[in-house]
Coordinates of C-alpha atoms and ligand atoms in Angstrom, one line a residue:
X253 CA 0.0 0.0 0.0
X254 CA 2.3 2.9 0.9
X255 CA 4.4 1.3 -2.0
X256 CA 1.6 2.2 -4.3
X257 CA 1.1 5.6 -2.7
X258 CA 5.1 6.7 -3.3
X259 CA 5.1 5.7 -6.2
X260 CA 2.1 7.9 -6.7
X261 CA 3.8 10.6 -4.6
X262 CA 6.9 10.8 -6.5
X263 CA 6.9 15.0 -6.9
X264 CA 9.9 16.5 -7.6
X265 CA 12.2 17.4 -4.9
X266 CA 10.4 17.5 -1.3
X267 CA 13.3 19.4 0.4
X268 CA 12.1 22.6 -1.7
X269 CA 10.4 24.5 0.7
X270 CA 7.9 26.4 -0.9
X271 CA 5.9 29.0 1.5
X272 CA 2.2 28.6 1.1
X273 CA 0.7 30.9 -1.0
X274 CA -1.2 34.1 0.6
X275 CA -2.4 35.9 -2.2
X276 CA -5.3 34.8 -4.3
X277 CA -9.0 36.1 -3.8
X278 CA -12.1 34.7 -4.0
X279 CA -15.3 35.6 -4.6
X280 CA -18.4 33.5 -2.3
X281 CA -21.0 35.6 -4.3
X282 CA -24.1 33.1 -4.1
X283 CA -22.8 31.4 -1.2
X284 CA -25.9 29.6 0.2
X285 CA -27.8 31.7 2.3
X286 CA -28.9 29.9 5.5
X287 CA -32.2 30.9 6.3
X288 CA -32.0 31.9 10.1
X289 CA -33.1 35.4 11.6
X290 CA -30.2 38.0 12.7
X291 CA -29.4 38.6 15.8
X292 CA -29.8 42.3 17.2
X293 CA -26.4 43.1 17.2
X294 CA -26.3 42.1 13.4
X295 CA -28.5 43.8 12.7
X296 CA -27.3 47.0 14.2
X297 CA -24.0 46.1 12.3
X298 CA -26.3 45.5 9.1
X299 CA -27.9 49.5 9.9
X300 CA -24.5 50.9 10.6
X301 CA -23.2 49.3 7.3
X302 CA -25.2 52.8 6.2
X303 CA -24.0 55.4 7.7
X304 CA -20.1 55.9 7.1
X305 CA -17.6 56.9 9.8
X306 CA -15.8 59.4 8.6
X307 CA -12.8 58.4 10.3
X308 CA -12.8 55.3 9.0
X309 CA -9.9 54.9 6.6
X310 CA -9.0 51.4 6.1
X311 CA -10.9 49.6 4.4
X312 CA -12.6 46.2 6.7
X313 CA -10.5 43.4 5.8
X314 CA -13.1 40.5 6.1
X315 CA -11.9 36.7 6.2
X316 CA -14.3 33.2 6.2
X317 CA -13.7 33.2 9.4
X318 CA -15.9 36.2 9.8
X319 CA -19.0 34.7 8.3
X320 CA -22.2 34.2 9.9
X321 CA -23.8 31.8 7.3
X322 CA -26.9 33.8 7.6
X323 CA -29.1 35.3 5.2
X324 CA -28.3 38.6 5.8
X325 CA -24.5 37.7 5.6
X326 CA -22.2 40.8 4.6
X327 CA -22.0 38.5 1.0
X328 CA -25.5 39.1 -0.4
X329 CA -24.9 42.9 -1.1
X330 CA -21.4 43.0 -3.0
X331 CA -18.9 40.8 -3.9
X332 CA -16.9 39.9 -1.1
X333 CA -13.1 39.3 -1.5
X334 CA -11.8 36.1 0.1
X335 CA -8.2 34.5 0.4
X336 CA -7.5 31.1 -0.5
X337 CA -10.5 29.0 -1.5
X338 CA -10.6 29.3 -5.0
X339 CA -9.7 27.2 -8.3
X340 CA -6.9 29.8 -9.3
X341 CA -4.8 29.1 -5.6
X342 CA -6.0 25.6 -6.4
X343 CA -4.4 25.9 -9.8
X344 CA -1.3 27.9 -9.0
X345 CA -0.3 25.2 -5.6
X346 CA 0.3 22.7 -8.9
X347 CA 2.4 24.9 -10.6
X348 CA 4.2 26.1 -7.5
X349 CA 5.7 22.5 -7.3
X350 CA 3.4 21.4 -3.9
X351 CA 1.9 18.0 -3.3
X352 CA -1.6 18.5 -4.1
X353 CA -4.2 15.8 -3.0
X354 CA -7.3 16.0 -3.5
X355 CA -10.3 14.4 -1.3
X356 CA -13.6 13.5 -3.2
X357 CA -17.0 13.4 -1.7
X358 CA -19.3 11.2 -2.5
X359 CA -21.9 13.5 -2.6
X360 CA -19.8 15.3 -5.2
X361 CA -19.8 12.3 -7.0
X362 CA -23.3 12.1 -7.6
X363 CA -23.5 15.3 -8.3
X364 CA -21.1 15.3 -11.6
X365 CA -22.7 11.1 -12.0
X366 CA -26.5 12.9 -12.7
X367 CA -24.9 15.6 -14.6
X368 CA -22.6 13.7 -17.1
X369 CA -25.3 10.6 -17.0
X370 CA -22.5 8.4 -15.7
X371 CA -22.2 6.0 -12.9
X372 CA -20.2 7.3 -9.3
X373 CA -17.2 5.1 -9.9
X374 CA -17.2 6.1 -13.7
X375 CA -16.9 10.0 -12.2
X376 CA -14.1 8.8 -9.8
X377 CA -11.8 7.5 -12.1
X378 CA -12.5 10.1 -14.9
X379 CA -11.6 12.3 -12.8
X380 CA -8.7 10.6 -11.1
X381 CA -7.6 10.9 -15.1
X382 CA -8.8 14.7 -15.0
X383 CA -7.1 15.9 -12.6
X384 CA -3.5 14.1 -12.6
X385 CA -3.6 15.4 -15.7
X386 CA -3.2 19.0 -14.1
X387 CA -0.2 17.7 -12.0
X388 CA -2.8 16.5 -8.7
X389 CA -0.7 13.7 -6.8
X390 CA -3.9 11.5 -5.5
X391 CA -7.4 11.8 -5.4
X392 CA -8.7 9.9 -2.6
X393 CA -12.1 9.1 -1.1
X394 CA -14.3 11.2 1.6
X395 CA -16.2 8.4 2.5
X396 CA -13.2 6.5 3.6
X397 CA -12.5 9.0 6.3
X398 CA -16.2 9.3 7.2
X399 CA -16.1 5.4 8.5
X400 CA -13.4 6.7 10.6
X401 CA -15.8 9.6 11.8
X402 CA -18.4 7.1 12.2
X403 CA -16.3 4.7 14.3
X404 CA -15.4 7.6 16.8
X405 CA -19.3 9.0 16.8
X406 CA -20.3 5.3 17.5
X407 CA -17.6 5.4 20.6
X408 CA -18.6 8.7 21.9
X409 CA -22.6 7.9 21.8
X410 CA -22.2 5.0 23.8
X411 CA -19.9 6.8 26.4
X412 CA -22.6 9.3 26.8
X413 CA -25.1 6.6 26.8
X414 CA -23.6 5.4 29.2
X415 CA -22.8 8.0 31.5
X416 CA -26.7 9.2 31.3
X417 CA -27.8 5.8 32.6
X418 CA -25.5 5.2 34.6
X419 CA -26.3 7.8 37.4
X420 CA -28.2 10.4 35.7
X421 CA -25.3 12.5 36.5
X422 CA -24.9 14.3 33.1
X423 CA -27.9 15.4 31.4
X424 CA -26.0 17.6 28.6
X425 CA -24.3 14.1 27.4
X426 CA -27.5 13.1 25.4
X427 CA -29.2 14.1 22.5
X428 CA -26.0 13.8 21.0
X429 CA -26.1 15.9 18.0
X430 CA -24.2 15.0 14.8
X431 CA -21.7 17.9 14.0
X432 CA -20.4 17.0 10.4
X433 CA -22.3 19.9 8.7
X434 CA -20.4 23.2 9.2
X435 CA -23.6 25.2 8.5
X436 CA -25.4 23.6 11.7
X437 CA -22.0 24.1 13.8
X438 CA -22.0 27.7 12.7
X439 CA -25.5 28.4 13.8
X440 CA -25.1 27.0 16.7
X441 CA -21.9 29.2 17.9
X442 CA -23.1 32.3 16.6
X443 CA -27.2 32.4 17.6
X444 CA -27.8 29.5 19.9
X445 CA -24.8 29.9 22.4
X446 CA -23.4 28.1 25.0
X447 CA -26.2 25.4 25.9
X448 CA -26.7 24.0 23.0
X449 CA -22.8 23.2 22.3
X450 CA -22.3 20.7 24.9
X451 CA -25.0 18.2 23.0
X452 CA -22.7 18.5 19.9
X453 CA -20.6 15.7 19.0
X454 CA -17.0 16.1 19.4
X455 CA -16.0 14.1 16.4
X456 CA -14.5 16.3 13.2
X457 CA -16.2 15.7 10.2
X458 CA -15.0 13.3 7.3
X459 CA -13.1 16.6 5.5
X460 CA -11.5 17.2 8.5
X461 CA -11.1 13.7 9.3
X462 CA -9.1 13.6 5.8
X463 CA -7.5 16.7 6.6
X464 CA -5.7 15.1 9.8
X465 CA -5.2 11.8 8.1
X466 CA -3.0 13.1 5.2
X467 CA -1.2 16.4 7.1
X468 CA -1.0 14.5 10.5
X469 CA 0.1 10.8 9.5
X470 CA 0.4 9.8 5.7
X471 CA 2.6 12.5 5.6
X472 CA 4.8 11.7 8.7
X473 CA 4.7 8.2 6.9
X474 CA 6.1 8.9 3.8
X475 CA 8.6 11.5 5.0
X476 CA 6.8 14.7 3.4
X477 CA 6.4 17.6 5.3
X478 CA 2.8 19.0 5.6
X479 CA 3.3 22.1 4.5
X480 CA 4.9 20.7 0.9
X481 CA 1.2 19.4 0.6
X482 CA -1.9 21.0 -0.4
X483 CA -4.8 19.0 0.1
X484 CA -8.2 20.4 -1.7
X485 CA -11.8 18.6 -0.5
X486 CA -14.5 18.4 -3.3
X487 CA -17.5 19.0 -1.3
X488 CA -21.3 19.7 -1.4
X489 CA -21.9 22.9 0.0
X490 CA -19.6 26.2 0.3
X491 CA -20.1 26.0 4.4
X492 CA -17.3 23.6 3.8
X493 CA -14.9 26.3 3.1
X494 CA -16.3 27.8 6.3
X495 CA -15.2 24.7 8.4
X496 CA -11.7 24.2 6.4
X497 CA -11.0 27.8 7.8
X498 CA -11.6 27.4 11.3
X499 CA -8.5 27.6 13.4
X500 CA -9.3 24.4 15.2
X501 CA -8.5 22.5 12.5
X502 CA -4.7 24.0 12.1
X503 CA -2.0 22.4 13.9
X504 CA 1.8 23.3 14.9
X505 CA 4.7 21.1 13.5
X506 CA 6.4 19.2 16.4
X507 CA 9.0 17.4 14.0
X508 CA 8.6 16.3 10.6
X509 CA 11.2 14.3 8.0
X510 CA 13.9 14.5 9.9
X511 CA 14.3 18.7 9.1
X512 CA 13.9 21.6 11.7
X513 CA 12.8 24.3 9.5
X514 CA 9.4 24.5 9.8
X515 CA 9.1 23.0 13.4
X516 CA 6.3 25.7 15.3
X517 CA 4.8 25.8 11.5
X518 CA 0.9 26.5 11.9
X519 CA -0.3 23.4 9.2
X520 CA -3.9 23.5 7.5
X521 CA -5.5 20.0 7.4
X522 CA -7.6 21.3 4.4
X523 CA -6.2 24.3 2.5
X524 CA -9.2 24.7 -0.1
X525 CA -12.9 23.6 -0.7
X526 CA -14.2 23.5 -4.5
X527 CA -17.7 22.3 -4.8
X528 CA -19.7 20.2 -6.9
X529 CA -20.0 23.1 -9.3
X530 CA -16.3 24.3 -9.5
X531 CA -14.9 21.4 -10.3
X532 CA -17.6 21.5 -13.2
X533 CA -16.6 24.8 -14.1
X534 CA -13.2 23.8 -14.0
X535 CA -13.8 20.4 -16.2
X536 CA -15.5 23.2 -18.9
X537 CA -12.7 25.8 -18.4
X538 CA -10.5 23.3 -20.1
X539 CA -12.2 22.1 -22.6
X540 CA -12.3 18.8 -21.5
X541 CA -14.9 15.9 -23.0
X542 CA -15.1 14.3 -19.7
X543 CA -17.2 11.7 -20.8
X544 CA -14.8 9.8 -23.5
X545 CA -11.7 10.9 -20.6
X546 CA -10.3 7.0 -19.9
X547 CA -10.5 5.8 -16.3
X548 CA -7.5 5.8 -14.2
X549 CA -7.2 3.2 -11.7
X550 CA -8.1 4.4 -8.2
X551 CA -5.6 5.6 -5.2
X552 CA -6.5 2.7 -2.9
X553 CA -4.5 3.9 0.4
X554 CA -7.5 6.5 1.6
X555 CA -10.7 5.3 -0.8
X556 CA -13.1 3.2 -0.2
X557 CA -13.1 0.5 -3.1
X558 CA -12.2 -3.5 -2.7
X559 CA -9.8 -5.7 -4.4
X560 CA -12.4 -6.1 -7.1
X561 CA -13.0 -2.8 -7.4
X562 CA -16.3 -1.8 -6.4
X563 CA -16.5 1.2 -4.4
X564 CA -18.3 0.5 -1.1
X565 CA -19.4 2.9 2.2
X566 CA -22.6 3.5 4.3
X567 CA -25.6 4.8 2.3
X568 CA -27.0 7.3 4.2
X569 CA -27.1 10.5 1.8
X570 CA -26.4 12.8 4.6
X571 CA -23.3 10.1 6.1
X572 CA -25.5 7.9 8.0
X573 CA -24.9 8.4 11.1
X574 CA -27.8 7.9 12.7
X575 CA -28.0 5.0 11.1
X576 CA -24.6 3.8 12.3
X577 CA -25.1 5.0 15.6
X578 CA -28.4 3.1 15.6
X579 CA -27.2 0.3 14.8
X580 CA -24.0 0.1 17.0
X581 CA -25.5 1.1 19.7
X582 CA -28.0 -1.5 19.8
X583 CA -25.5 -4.4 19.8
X584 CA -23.1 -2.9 22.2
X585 CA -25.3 -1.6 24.5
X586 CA -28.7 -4.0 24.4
X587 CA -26.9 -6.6 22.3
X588 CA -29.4 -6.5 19.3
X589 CA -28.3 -7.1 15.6
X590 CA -30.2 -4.8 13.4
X591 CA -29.9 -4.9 9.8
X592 CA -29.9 -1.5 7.7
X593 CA -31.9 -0.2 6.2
X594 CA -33.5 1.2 9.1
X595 CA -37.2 2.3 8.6
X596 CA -37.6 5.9 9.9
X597 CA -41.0 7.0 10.5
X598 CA -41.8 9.9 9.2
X599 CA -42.7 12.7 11.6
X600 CA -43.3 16.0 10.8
X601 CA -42.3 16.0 7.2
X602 CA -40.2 13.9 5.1
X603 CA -37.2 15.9 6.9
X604 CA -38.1 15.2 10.3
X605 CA -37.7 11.5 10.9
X606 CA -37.4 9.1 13.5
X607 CA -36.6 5.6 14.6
X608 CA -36.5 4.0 17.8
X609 CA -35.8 0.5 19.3
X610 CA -37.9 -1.1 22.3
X611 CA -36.7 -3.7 24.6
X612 CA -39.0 -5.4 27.2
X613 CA -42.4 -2.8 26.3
X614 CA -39.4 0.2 27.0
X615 CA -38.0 2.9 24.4
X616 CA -34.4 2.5 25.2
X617 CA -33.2 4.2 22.2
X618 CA -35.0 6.9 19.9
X619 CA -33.0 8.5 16.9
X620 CA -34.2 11.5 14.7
X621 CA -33.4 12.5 11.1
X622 CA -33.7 16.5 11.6
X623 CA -32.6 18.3 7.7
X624 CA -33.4 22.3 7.4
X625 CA -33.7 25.3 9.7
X626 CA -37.3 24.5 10.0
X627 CA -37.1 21.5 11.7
X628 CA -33.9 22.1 13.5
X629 CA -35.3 25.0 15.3
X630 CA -38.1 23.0 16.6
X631 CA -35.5 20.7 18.0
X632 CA -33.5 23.2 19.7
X633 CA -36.6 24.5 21.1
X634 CA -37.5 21.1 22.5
X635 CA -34.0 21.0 23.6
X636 CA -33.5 24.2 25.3
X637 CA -37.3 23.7 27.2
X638 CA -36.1 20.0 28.2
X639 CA -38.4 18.3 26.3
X640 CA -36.3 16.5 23.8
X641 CA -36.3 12.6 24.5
X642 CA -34.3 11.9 21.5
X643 CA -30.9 10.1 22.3
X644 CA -29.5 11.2 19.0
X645 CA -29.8 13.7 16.7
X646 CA -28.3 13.8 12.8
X647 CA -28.7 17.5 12.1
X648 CA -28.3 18.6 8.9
X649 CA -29.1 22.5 7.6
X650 CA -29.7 21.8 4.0
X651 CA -33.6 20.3 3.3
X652 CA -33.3 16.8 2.4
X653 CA -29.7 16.7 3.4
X654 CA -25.8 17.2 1.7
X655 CA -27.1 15.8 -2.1
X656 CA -29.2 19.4 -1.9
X657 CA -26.3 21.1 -0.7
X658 CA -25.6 24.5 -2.1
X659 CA -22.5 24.1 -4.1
X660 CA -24.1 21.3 -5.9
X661 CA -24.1 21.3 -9.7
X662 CA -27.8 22.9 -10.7
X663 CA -30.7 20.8 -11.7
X664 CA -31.6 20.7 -15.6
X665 CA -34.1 22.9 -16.7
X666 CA -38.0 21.7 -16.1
X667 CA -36.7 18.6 -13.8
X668 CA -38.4 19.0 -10.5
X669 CA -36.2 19.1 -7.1
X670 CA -38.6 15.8 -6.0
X671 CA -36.9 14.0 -9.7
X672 CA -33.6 15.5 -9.2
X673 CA -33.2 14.4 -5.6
X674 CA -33.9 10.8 -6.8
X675 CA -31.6 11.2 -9.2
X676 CA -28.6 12.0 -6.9
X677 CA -30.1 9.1 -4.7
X678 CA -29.3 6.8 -7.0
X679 CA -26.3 7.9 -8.3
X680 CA -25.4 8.1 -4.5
X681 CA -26.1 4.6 -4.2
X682 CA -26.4 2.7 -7.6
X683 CA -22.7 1.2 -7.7
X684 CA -21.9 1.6 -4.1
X685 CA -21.7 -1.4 -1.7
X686 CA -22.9 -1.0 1.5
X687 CA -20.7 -1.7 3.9
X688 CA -19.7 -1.5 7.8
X689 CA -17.1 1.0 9.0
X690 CA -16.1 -1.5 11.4
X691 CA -14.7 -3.7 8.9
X692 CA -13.1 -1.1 6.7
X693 CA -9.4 -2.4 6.2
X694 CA -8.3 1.2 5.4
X695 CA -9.4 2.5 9.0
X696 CA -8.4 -0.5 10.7
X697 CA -4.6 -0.2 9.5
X698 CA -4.9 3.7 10.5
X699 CA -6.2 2.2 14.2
X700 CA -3.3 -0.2 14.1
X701 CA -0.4 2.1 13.0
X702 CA -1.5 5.6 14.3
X703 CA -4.7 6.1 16.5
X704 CA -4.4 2.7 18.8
X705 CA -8.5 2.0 19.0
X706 CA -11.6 3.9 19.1
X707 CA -11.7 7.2 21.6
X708 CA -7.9 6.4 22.6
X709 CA -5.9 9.7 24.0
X710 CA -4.8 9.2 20.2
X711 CA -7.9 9.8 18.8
X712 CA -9.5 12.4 20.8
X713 CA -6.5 14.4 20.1
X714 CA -6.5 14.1 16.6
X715 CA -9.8 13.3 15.3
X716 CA -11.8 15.5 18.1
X717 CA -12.4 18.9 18.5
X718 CA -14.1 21.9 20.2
X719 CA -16.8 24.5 20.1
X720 CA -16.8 28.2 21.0
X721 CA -19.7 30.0 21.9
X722 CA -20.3 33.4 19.7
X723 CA -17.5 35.4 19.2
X724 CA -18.7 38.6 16.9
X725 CA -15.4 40.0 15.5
X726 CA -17.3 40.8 13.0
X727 CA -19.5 42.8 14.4
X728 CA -17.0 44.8 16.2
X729 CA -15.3 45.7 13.1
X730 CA -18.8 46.5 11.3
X731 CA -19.4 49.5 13.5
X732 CA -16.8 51.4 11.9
X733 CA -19.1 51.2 8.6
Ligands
SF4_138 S1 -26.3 19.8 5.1 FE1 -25.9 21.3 3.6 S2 -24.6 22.8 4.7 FE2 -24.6 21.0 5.9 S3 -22.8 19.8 5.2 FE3 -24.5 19.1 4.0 S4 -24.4 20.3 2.2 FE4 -23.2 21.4 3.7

């Protein structure tokens, strides 16, 4: 395996330390708009955005770590300048001589399958062909690093299970709340504040997840130093690029390759998000017939597909993990096999679902399904008022979940969303084995060599992290408008 992967790797002389590039801008001009209220203080910053201060003569420097991922976001009004997440920095890192990787999602996959009428491993390996042919290194597989983000969430619900029946003596451990979608995490730091926070799963998401794999061990494995590599996501949604910028997801260099020169380096576990739709755009800015590309053969050391090379994962469109958890959770803690799928009832609406397991005449475990600001405000209310008997939560702020995210490639004209959604659902699943994370060979090597076993010291370092309540730079710096 990590014979493959060097030879894969081979780029040029690794002792050339190239800094990371600084200087390319971005526009997020029709970034989704999440569809929550302002708060006041926003919305004072929105009203002061109208009346200049004289004395104001720098202009506001604003970063992505400054979005609120609302809809009145300082985006919707002009064309905001951003550093770093864009196909030209994306484009320039290959001709600067770095390592660039790049990390697919599935959903992504389904998203250029519908659009090209082509199967998702017909996409992966076209691509694969696509973009080595721009000087990418490996492409490698989002849902591979999910089962690893699935393994940990399966580890931490049970602890929390645990500690709630145990003596009662936590009552914040459970509903645990899934926290892989960056638009949920950023409404919940910015409007909902501290109490809803400690509900949230501490696992990273699978982007991250890759983003620690590659920068934190494949790297110290194969002797490259981190900040040689440049490792892009391919996601669903623009929030993405939200979460890749997030300084909890940077880390310091202790010692790397056996060189000094960048030890106290702050590293980037993801340095740039494209969605669906840029990689389309970029596909068309080169005049590429994707569809007659050939198909490379696949990176195997961080993607999900077997020695006969089917691609396999969990089929939940969102990541399954309710499902997952569900299902784990069962066997470990009342020692029942359930076989997937599960049947969620529907509750409110088809975004609002539920499922729930009895033993002896006695709800012992009750998942929900929970996609949209609609529904996930109910929740939180329920939450907040202490009337939320849900053990788990999967929260997700896109209706009907990350195949409807926002950076998705745009529906054809006169197809309806119901047709188009199907669509993605089957090129989700079509050609995609399910399988259990448990038994992924991938993520049982990287338990093996690197993270010792589920919710070791190991992992909770490296694949864990933390939330902040509200902190409104933003704002602060608005008032000078
Ligand atoms: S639900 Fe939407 S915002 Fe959240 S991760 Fe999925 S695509 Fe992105």
């Amino acid at each position: 395996m990590s014979e493959k992967f060097s030879a894969t790797l081979r780029i040029g002389d690794l002792n050339d330390y190239i800094a990371p590039s600084q200087g390319c801008v971005v526009s997020l001009k029709g970034i989704k708009p999440t569809p929550h209220k302002l708060q006041k203080s926003e919305q004072n910053a929105e009203k002061s955005r109208s009346a200049p201060n004289p004395l104001q003569t720098d202009p506001v420097k604003i970063s992505l770590k400054d979005c609120l991922a609302c809809s009145g976001c300082i985006t919707s009004a002009e064309t905001v300048m951003l550093e770093k997440q864009s196909l030209d920095e994306f484009l320039s890192s290959i001709k600067k001589g770095k390592t660039v990787i790049v990390s697919l999602s599935p959903q992504s996959r389904a998203s250029l399958a519908v659009h090209f009428g082509l199967s998702s491993l017909q996409i992966f390996k076209k691509l694969t062909t696509f973009l080595k042919s721009l000087g990418v290194k490996a492409v490698f597989d989002t849902s591979c690093s999910r089962d690893l983000a699935l393994i940990e969430s399966c580890n931490e619900f049970v602890s929390r299970y645990k500690q709630l029946s145990d003596d009662g003596s936590c009552k914040s451990s459970v509903p645990m709340i899934s926290s892989a979608c960056p638009g949920w995490i950023c409404y919940a730091e910015k409007t909902l504040g501290s109490y809803i926070l400690p509900y949230i799963s501490s696992v990273k998401s699978p982007q991250q997840t890759m983003g620690s794999i590659i920068k934190q061990h494949i790297c110290q494995k194969m002797c490259i130093r981190p900040d040689d590599v440049y490792h892009v996501t391919v996601m669903p949604c623009y929030d993405k690029k939200l979460e890749a910028a997030r300084d909890d997801f940077m880390f310091e260099v202790k010692s790397q390759g056996g060189t000094h020169e960048n030890i106290g380096l702050r590293i980037t576990e993801v340095d740039s998000v494209l969605t669906s739709g840029e990689v389309l755009d970029l596909i068309q800015a080169k005049s590429v017939d994707f569809r007659t590309l050939d198909e490379s053969s696949l990176d195997k050391l961080l993607t999900n597909v077997n020695e006969e090379g089917h691609l396999y994962g969990v089929h939940g469109s969102s990541g399954g993990y309710a499902e997952t958890i569900f299902q784990h959770a069962a066997k470990i803690l009342f020692g029942k096999e359930i076989k997937g799928p599960l049947d969620f009832k529907i509750i409110k609406n088809s975004d609002f679902r539920e499922v729930c397991l009895e033993v002896e005449g006695k709800t012992v475990l009750k998942f929900a399904l929970c996609y949209g600001f609609r529904n996930l405000q109910n929740i939180v209310r329920k939450i907040k008022t202490g009337k939320c008997d849900y053990h788990f939560i999967e929260v997700m702020a896109c209706p009907s979940g990350c195949l409807n995210g926002g950076g998705q490639i745009k529906r054809k004209p006169g197809q309806s969303p119901r047709d188009f959604i199907q669509s993605l659902e089957m090129a989700y699943t079509d050609d995609v084995l399910a399988s259990d994370p448990f038994k992924n060979p991938v993520i049982k090597t990287l338990y093996d060599e690197w993270l010792d076993q589920p919710g070791s010291e190991k992992a909770k370092k490296l694949m864990h992290t933390e939330y902040h309540p509200v902190v409104k730079s933003i704002t602060a710096a608005l008032q000078n408008w």
